[in-house]
GROMACS .gro file of C-alpha atoms in nm:
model
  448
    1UNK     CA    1   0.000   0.000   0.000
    2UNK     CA    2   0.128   0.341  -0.106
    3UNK     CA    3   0.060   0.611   0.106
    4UNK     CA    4   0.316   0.864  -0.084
    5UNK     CA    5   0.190   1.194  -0.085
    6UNK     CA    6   0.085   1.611   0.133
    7UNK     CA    7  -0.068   1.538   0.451
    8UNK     CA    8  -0.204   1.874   0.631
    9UNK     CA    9  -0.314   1.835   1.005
   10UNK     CA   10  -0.474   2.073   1.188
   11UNK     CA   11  -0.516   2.127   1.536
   12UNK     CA   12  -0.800   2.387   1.664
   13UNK     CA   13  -0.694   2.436   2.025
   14UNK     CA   14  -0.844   2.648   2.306
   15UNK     CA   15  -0.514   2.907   2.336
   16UNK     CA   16  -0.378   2.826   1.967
   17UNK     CA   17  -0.446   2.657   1.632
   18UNK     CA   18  -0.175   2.483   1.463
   19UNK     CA   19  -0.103   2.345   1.149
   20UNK     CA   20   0.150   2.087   0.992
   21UNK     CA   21   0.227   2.047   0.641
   22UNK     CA   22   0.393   1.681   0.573
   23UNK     CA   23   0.519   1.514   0.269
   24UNK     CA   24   0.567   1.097   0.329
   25UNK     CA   25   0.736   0.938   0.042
   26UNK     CA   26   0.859   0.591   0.084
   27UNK     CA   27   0.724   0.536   0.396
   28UNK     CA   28   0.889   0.836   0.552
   29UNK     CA   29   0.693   1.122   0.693
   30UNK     CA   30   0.872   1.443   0.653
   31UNK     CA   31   0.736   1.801   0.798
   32UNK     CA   32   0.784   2.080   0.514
   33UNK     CA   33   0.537   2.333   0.670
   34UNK     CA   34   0.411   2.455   1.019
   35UNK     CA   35   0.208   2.705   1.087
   36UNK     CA   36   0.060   2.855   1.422
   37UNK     CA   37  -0.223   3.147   1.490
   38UNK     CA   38  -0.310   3.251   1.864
   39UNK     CA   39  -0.713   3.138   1.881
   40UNK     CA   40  -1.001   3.310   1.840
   41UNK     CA   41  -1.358   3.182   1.919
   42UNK     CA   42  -1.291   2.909   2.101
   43UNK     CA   43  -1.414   2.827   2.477
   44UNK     CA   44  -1.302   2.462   2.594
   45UNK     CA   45  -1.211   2.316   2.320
   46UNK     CA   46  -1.482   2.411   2.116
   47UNK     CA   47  -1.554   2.677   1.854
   48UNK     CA   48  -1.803   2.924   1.983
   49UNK     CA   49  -1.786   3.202   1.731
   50UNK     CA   50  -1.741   3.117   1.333
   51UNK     CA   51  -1.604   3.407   1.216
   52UNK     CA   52  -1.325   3.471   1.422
   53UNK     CA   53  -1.207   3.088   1.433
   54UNK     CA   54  -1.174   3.077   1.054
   55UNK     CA   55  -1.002   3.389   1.051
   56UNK     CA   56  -0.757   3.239   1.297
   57UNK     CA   57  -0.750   2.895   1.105
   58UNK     CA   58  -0.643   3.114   0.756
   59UNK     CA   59  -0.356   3.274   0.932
   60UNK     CA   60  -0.234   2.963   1.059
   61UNK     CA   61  -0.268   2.830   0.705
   62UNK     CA   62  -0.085   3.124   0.556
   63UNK     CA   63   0.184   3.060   0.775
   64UNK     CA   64   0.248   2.702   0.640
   65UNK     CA   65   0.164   2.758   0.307
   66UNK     CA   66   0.451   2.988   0.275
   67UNK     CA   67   0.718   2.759   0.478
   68UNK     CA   68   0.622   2.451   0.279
   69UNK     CA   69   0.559   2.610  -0.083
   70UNK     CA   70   0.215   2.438  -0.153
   71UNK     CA   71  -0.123   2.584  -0.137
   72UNK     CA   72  -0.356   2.459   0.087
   73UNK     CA   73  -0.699   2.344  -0.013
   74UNK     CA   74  -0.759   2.002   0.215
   75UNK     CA   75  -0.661   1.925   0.596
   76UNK     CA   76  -0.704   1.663   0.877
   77UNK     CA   77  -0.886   1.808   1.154
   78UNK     CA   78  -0.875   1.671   1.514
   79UNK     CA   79  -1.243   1.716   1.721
   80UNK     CA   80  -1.253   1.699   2.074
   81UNK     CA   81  -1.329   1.417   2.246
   82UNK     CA   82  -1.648   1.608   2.458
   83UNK     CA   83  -1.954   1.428   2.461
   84UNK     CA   84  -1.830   1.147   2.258
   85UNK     CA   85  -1.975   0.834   2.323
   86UNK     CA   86  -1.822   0.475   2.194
   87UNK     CA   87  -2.075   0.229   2.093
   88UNK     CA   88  -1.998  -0.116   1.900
   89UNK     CA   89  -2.211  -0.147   1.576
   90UNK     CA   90  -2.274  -0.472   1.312
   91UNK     CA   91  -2.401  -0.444   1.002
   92UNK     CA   92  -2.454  -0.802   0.738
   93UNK     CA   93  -2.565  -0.806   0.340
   94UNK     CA   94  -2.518  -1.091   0.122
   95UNK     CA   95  -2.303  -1.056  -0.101
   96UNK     CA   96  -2.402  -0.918  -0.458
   97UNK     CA   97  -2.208  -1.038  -0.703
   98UNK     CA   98  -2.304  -1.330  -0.876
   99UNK     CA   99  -1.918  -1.487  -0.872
  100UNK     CA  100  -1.960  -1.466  -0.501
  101UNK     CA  101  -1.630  -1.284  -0.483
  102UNK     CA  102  -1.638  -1.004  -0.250
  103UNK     CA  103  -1.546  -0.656  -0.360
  104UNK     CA  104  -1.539  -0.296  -0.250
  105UNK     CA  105  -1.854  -0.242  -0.288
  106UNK     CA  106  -1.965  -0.519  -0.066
  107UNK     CA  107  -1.713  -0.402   0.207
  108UNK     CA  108  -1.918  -0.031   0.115
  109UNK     CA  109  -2.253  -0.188   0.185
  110UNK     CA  110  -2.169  -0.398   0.511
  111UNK     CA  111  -2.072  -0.068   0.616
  112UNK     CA  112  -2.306   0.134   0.502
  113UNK     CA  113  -2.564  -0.133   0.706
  114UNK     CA  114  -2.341  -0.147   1.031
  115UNK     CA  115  -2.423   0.242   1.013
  116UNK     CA  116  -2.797   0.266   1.049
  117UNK     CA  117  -2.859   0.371   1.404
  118UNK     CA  118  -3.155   0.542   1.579
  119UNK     CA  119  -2.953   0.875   1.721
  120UNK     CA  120  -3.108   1.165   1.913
  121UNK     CA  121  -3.141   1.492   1.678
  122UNK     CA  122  -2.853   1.651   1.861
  123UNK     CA  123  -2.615   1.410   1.765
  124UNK     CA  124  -2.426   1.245   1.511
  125UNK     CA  125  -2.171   0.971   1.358
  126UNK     CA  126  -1.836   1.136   1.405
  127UNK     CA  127  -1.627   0.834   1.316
  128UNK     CA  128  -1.621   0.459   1.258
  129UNK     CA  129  -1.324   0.207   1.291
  130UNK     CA  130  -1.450  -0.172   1.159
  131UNK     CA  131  -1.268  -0.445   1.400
  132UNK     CA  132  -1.346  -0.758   1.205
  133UNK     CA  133  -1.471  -0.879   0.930
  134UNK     CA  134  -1.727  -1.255   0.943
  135UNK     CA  135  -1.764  -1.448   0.575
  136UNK     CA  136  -2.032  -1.721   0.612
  137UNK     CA  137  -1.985  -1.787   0.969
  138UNK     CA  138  -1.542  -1.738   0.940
  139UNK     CA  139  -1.437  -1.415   1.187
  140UNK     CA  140  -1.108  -1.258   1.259
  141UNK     CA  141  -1.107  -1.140   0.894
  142UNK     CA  142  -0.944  -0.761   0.879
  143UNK     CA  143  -0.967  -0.752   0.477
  144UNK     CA  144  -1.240  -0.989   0.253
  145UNK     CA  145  -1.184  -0.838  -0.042
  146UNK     CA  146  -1.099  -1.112  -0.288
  147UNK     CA  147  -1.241  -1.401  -0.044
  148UNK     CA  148  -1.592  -1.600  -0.168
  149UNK     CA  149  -1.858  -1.582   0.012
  150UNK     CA  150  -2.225  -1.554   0.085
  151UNK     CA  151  -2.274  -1.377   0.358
  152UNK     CA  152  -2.042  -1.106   0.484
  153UNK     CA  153  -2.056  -0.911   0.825
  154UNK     CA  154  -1.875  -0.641   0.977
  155UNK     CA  155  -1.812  -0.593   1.330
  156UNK     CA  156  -1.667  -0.223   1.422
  157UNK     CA  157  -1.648   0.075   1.685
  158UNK     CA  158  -1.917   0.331   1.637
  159UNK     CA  159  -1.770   0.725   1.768
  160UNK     CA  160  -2.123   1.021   1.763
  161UNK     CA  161  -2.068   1.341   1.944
  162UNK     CA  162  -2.293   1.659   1.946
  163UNK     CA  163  -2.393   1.792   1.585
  164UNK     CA  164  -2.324   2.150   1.721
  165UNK     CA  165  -1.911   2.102   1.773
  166UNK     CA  166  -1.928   1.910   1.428
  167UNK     CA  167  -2.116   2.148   1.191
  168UNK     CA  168  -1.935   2.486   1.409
  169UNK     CA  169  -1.561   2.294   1.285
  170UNK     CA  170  -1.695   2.209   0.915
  171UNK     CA  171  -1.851   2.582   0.948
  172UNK     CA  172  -1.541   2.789   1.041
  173UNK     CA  173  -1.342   2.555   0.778
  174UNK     CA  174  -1.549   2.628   0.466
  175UNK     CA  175  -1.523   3.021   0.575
  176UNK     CA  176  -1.167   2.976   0.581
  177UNK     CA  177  -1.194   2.873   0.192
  178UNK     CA  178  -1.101   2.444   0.355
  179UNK     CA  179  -1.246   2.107   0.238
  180UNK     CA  180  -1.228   1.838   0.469
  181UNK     CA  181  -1.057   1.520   0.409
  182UNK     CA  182  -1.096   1.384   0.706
  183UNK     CA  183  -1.238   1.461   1.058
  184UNK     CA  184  -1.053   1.255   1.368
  185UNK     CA  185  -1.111   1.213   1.726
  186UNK     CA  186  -0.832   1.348   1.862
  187UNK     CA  187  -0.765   1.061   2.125
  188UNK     CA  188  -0.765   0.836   1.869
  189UNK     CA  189  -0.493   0.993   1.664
  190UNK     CA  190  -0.282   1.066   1.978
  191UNK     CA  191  -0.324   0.705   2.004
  192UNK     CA  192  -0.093   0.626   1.677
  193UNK     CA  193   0.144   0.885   1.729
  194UNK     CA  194   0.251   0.904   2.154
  195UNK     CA  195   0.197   0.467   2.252
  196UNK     CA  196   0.384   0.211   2.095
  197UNK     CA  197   0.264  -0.132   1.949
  198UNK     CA  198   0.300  -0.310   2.296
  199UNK     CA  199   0.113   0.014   2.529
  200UNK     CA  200  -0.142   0.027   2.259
  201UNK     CA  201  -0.226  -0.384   2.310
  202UNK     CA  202  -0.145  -0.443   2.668
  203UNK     CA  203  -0.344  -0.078   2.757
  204UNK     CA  204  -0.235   0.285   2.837
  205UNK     CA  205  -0.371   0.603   2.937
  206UNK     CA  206  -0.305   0.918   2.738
  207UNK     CA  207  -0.399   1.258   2.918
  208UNK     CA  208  -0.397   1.578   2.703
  209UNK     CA  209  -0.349   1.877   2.893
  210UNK     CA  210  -0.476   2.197   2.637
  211UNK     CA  211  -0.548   2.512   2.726
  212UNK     CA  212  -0.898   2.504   2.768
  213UNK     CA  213  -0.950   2.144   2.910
  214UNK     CA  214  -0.760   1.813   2.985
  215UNK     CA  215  -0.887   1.495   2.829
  216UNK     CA  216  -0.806   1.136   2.958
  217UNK     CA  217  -0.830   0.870   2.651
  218UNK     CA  218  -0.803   0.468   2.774
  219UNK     CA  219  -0.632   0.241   2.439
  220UNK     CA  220  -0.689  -0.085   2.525
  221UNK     CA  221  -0.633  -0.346   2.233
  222UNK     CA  222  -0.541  -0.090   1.989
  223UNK     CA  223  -0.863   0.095   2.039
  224UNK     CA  224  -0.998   0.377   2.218
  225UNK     CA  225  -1.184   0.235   2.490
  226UNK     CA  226  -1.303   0.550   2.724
  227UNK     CA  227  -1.292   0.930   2.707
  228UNK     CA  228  -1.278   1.200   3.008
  229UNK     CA  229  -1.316   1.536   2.942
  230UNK     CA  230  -1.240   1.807   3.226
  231UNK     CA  231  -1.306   2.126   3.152
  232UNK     CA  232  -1.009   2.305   3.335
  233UNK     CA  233  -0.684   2.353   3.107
  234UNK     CA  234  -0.348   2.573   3.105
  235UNK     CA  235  -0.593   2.816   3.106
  236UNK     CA  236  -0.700   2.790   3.475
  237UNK     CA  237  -0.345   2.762   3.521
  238UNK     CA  238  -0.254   3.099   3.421
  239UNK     CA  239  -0.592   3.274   3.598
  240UNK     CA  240  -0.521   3.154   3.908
  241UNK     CA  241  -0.179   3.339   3.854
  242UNK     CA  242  -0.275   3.658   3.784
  243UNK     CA  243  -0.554   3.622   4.092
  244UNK     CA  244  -0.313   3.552   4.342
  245UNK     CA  245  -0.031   3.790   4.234
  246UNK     CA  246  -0.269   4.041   4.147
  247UNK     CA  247  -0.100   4.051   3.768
  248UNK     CA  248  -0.297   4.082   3.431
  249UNK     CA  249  -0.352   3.778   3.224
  250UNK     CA  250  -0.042   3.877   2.968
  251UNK     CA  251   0.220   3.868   3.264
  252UNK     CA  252   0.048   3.572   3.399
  253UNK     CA  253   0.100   3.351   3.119
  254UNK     CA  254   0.493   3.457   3.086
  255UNK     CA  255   0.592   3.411   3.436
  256UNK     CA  256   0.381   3.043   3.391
  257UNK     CA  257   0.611   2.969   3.084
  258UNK     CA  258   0.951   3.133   3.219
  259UNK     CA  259   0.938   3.021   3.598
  260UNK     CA  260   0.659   2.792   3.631
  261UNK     CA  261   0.701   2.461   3.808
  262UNK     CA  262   0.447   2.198   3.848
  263UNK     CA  263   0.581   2.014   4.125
  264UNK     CA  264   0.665   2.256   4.453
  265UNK     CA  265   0.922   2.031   4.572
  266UNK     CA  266   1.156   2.091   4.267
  267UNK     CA  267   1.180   2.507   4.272
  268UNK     CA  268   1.388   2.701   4.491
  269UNK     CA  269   1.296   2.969   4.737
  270UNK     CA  270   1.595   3.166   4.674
  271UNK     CA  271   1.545   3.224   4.317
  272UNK     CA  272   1.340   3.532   4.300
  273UNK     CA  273   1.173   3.712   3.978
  274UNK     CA  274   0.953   4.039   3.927
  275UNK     CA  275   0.591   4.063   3.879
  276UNK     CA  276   0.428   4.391   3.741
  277UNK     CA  277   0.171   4.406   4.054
  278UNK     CA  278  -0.161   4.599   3.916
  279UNK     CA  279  -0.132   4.943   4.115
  280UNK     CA  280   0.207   4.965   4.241
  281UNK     CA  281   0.480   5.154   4.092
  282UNK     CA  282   0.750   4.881   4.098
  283UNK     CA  283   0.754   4.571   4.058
  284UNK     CA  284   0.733   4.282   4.327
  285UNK     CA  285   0.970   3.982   4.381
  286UNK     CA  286   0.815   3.616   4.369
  287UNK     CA  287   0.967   3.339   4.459
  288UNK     CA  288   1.004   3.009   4.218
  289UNK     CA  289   0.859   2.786   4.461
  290UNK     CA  290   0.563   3.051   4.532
  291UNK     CA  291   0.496   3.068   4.187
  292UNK     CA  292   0.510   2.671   4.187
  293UNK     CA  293   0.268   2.616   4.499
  294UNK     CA  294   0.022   2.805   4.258
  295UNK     CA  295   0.069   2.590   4.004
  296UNK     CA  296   0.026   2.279   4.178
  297UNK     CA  297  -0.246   2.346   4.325
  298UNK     CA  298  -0.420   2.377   4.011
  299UNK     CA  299  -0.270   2.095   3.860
  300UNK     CA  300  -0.390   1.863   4.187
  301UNK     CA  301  -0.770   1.957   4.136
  302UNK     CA  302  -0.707   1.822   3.776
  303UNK     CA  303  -0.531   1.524   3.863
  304UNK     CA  304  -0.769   1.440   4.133
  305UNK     CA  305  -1.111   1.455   3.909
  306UNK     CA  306  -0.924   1.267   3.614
  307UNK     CA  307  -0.796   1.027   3.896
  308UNK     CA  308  -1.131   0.972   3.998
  309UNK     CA  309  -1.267   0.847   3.679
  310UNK     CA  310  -1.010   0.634   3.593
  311UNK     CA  311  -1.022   0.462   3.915
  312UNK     CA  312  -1.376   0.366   3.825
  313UNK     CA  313  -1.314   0.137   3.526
  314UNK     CA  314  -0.997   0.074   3.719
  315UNK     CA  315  -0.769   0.164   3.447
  316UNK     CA  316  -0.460   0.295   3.618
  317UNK     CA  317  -0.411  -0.097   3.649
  318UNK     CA  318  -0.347  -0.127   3.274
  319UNK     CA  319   0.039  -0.153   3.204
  320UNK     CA  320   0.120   0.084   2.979
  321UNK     CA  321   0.102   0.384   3.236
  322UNK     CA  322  -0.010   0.735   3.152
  323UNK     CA  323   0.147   0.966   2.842
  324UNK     CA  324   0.104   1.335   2.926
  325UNK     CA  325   0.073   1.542   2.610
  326UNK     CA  326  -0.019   1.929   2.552
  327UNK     CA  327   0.117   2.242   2.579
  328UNK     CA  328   0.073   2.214   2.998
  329UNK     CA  329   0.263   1.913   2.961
  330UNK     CA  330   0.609   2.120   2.931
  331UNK     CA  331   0.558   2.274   3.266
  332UNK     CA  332   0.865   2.103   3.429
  333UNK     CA  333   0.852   1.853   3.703
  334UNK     CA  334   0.491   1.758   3.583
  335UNK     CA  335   0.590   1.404   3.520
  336UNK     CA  336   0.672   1.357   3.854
  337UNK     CA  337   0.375   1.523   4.025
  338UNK     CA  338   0.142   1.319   3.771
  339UNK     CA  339   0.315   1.021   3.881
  340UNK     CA  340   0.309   1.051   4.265
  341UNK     CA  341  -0.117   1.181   4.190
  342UNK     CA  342  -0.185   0.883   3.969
  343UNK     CA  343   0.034   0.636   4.129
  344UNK     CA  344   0.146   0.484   3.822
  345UNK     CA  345   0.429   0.559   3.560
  346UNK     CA  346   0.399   0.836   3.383
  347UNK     CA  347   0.607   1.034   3.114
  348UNK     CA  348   0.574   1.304   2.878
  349UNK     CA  349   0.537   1.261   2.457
  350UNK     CA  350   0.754   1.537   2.233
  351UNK     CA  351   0.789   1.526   1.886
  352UNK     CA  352   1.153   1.497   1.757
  353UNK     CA  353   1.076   1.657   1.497
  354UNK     CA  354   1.310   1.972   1.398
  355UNK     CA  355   1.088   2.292   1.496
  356UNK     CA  356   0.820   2.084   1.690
  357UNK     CA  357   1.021   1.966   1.983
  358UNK     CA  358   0.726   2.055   2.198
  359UNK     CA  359   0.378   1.884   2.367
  360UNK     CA  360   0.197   2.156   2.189
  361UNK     CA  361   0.235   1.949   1.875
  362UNK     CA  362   0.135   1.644   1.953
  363UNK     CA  363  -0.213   1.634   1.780
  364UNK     CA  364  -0.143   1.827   1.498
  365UNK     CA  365   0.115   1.585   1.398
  366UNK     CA  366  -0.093   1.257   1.510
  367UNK     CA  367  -0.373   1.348   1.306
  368UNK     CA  368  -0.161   1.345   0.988
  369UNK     CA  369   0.044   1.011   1.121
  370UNK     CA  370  -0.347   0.860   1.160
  371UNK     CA  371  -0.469   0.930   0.843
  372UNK     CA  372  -0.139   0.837   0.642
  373UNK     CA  373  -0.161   0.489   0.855
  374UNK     CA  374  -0.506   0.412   0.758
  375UNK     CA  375  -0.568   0.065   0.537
  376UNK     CA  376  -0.718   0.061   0.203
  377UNK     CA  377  -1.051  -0.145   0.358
  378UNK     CA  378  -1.070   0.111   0.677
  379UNK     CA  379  -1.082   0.366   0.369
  380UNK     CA  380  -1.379   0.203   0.235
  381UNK     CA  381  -1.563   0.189   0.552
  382UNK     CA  382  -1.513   0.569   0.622
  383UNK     CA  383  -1.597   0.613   0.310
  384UNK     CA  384  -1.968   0.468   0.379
  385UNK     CA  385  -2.008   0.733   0.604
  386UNK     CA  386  -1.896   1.058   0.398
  387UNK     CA  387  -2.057   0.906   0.084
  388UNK     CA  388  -1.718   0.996  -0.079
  389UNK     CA  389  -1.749   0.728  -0.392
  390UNK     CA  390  -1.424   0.865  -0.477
  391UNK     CA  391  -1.294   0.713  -0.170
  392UNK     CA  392  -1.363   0.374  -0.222
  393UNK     CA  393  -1.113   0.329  -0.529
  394UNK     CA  394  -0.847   0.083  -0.343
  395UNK     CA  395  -0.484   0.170  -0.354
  396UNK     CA  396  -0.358  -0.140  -0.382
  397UNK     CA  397  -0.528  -0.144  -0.721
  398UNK     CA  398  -0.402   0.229  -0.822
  399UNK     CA  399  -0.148   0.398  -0.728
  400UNK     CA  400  -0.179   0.740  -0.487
  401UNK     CA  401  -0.106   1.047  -0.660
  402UNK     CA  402   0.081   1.280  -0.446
  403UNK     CA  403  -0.104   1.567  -0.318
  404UNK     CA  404  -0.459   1.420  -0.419
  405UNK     CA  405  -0.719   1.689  -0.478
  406UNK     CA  406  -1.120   1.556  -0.492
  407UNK     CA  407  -1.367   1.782  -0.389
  408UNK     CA  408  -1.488   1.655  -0.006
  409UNK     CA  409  -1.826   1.586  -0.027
  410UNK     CA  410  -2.123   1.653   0.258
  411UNK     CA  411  -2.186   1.396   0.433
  412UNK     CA  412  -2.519   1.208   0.400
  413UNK     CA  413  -2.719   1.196   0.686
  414UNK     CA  414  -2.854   0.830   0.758
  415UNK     CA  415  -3.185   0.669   0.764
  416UNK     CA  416  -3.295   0.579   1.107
  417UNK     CA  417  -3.406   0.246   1.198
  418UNK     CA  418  -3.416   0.034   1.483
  419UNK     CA  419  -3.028   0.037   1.698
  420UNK     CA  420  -2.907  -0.252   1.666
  421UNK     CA  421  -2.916  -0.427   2.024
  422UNK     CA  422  -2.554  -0.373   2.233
  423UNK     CA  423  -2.450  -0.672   2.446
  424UNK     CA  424  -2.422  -0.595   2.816
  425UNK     CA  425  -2.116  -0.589   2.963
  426UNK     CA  426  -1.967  -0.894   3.140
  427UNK     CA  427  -1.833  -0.905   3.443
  428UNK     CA  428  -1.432  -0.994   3.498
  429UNK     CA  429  -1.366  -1.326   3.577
  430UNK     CA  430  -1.259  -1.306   3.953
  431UNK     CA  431  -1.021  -1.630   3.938
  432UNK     CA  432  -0.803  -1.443   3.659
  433UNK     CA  433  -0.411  -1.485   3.779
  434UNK     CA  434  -0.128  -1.179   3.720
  435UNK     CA  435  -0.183  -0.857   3.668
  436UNK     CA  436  -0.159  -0.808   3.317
  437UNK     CA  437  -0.397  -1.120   3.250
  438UNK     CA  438  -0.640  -0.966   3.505
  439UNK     CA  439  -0.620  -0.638   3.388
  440UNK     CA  440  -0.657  -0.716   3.035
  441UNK     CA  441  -0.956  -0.992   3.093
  442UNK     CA  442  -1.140  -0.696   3.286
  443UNK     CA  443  -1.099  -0.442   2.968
  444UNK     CA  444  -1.167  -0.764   2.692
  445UNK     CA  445  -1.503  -0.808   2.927
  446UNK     CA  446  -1.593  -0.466   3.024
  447UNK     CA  447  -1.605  -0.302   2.679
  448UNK     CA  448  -1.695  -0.618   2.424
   0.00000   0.00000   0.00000
């Protein structure tokens, strides 16, 4: 499968949007372009006025356009994960073609069947990952294209989330002269790009600490499992700052990225700073660890509410530990406060990347490392969903162009019908022995 060709991601944060131009030839993913725009009309994570987001998004995209040479006209964007809810879905057709040999159009259809759901007008299909493919009664499939068959299923992961954060992103995209080639969850992109093969299998945590909110993702069996969304981000951070030292917002934010600490133990007393102090003449002189005891404070409440909803689906037990990513992620000594809060191991994801050698980056460069990643039949599942019939022309039966240009379509909203009937979940089996079988026999039985 050749995956040659411009990958742009984009990243509409809470304090900053960012986009990353990439060019992966070969198998080799190489950034040509970044570009990065202080928001506007976001709250939380979420656009909340049009206008000024795609105004925000177009400077951003000016900015990589002229570092990487290329004009812009398609990107990757990464959603929140707020409100999203995980559900499995099935869909079954027989197949069509008289030879019995199933095609992409069958793989299309099963799709397009494992799709119908009854949703509430507020919401609607964000994503949809298939797991497995069943001919006549054989499972464990991942492609059937080529295979004979009468009846085909599909088994596969089902991601909605509320129509308003949707339409708002497609909304402030099209103002900004975009087309969508793909919308991700951002959890599940962070996924590919911050765990390796073994934490995504065996189970790992990832906690993304933006501006406007931190958001704890479980991977479990190389799929997103559970979503937390707290709405308190670097943001809070910074506000608590300027309340305590009596300092605007502006100085707030610089002494938080010059002097800030996350863990209180790690800054010195001694080492003192100025703070412009609203009404007084001169300035006053703060201490590192005072400025630190601020920040930690902060950072605790977090900890403790993500802590708390981890705990119960008992997922601090997984292996894999916790990967901090987001801008708040740089604070220093975070890793160790996190880990001492969560009780587990925790570290922190950078890029390597020349010129992205910060948390910041993390989702605008997982969102393109998703999409280039993404299997021919995975491609003709989405596909179902967007309507995109361009989509469903396989690569491994034509080659990728570089730079591909079709014009993304709307996507089709879905007849309802009866939902298909979720099994309960199961409890774990209370005779499992070792950790890692425990742990892993809880997830397979909680979430299946």
């Amino acid at each position: 499968m050749d995956n040659s060709g411009i990958y742009v991601g984009l990243d509409i944060g809470t304090t900053s949007i960012k986009v990353i131009v990439a060019e992966r030839v070969k198998g080799q993913m190489n950034v040509i372009g970044v570009g990065s725009a202080r928001s506007n009309g976001l709250s939380r994570g979420v656009i909340v006025d049009i206008d000024k987001a795609a105004e925000t998004i177009r400077s951003a995209v000016r900015q990589a356009e002229e570092k990487a040479s290329i004009e812009i006209k398609k990107v990757i964007a990464g959603v929140p994960a707020n409100l999203v809810k995980i559900e499995r879905c099935r869909g079954m057709i027989a197949v069509a073609d008289e030879s019995k040999e199933i095609n992409n159009e069958d793989v299309q259809n099963v799709a397009a069947a494992a799709l119908v759901q009854s949703l509430p007008p507020e919401r609607e299909v964000l994503d949809v990952i298939p797991e497995e493919f069943v001919v006549d009664g054989f499972d464990g499939i991942k492609d059937p294209r080529g295979m004979v068959g009468v009846r085909l299923e599909m088994h596969g992961t089902l991601f909605t989330g509320p129509k308003t954060i949707i339409h708002n992103t497609r909304k402030a995209l099209e103002k900004a002269g975009l087309q969508i080639e793909q919308i991700v969850i951002a959890p599940l992109a962070l996924s590919s790009l911050v765990l390796n093969d073994g934490e995504q299998d065996f189970g790992s945590i990832i906690v993304d600490m933006g501006g406007g909110q931190t958001t704890a993702a479980v991977i479990h069996d190389h799929q997103l499992k559970y979503t937390y969304v707290d709405q308190e981000g670097g943001q809070y951070i910074t506000k608590d700052i300027s309340v305590v030292l009596n300092t605007s917002i502006e100085n707030a934010e610089k002494l938080k990225r010059d002097y800030g600490y996350a863990d209180a133990q790690q800054a010195s007393d001694d080492e003192l700073f100025p703070v412009d102090v609203v009404g007084q003449s001169t300035p006053e002189q703060i201490s590192e660890q005072y400025l630190a005891e601020i920040i930690e404070a902060r950072l605790d409440q977090i900890f403790d509410k993500v802590k708390q909803h981890l705990d119960e689906i008992r997922a601090l037990e997984l292996p894999g530990g916790i990967v901090l990513t987001g801008g708040v992620a740089a604070i220093p000594g975070i890793t160790d406060l996190a880990s001492q809060r969560f009780g587990t191991r925790v570290r922190v994801f950078t890029p390597n990347q020349m010129g992205l050698r910060h948390p910041s980056f993390d989702e605008a460069l997982a969102v393109i490392k998703y999409q280039a990643a993404l299997s021919d039949v995975t491609l003709l599942v989405k596909s179902a969903l967007t309507g995109d019939t361009r989509a469903s022309v396989a690569r491994e039966f034509s080659e990728v162009t570089p730079a591909p240009e079709p014009t993304a379509p709307q996507p089709k909203q879905t007849t309802k019908k009866q939902p298909v009937k979720q099994e309960q979940p199961k409890q774990a089996d209370p005779n499992h022995k070792g950790t890692v079988e425990r742990v892993k026999g809880f997830f397979n039985h909680f979430f299946d």
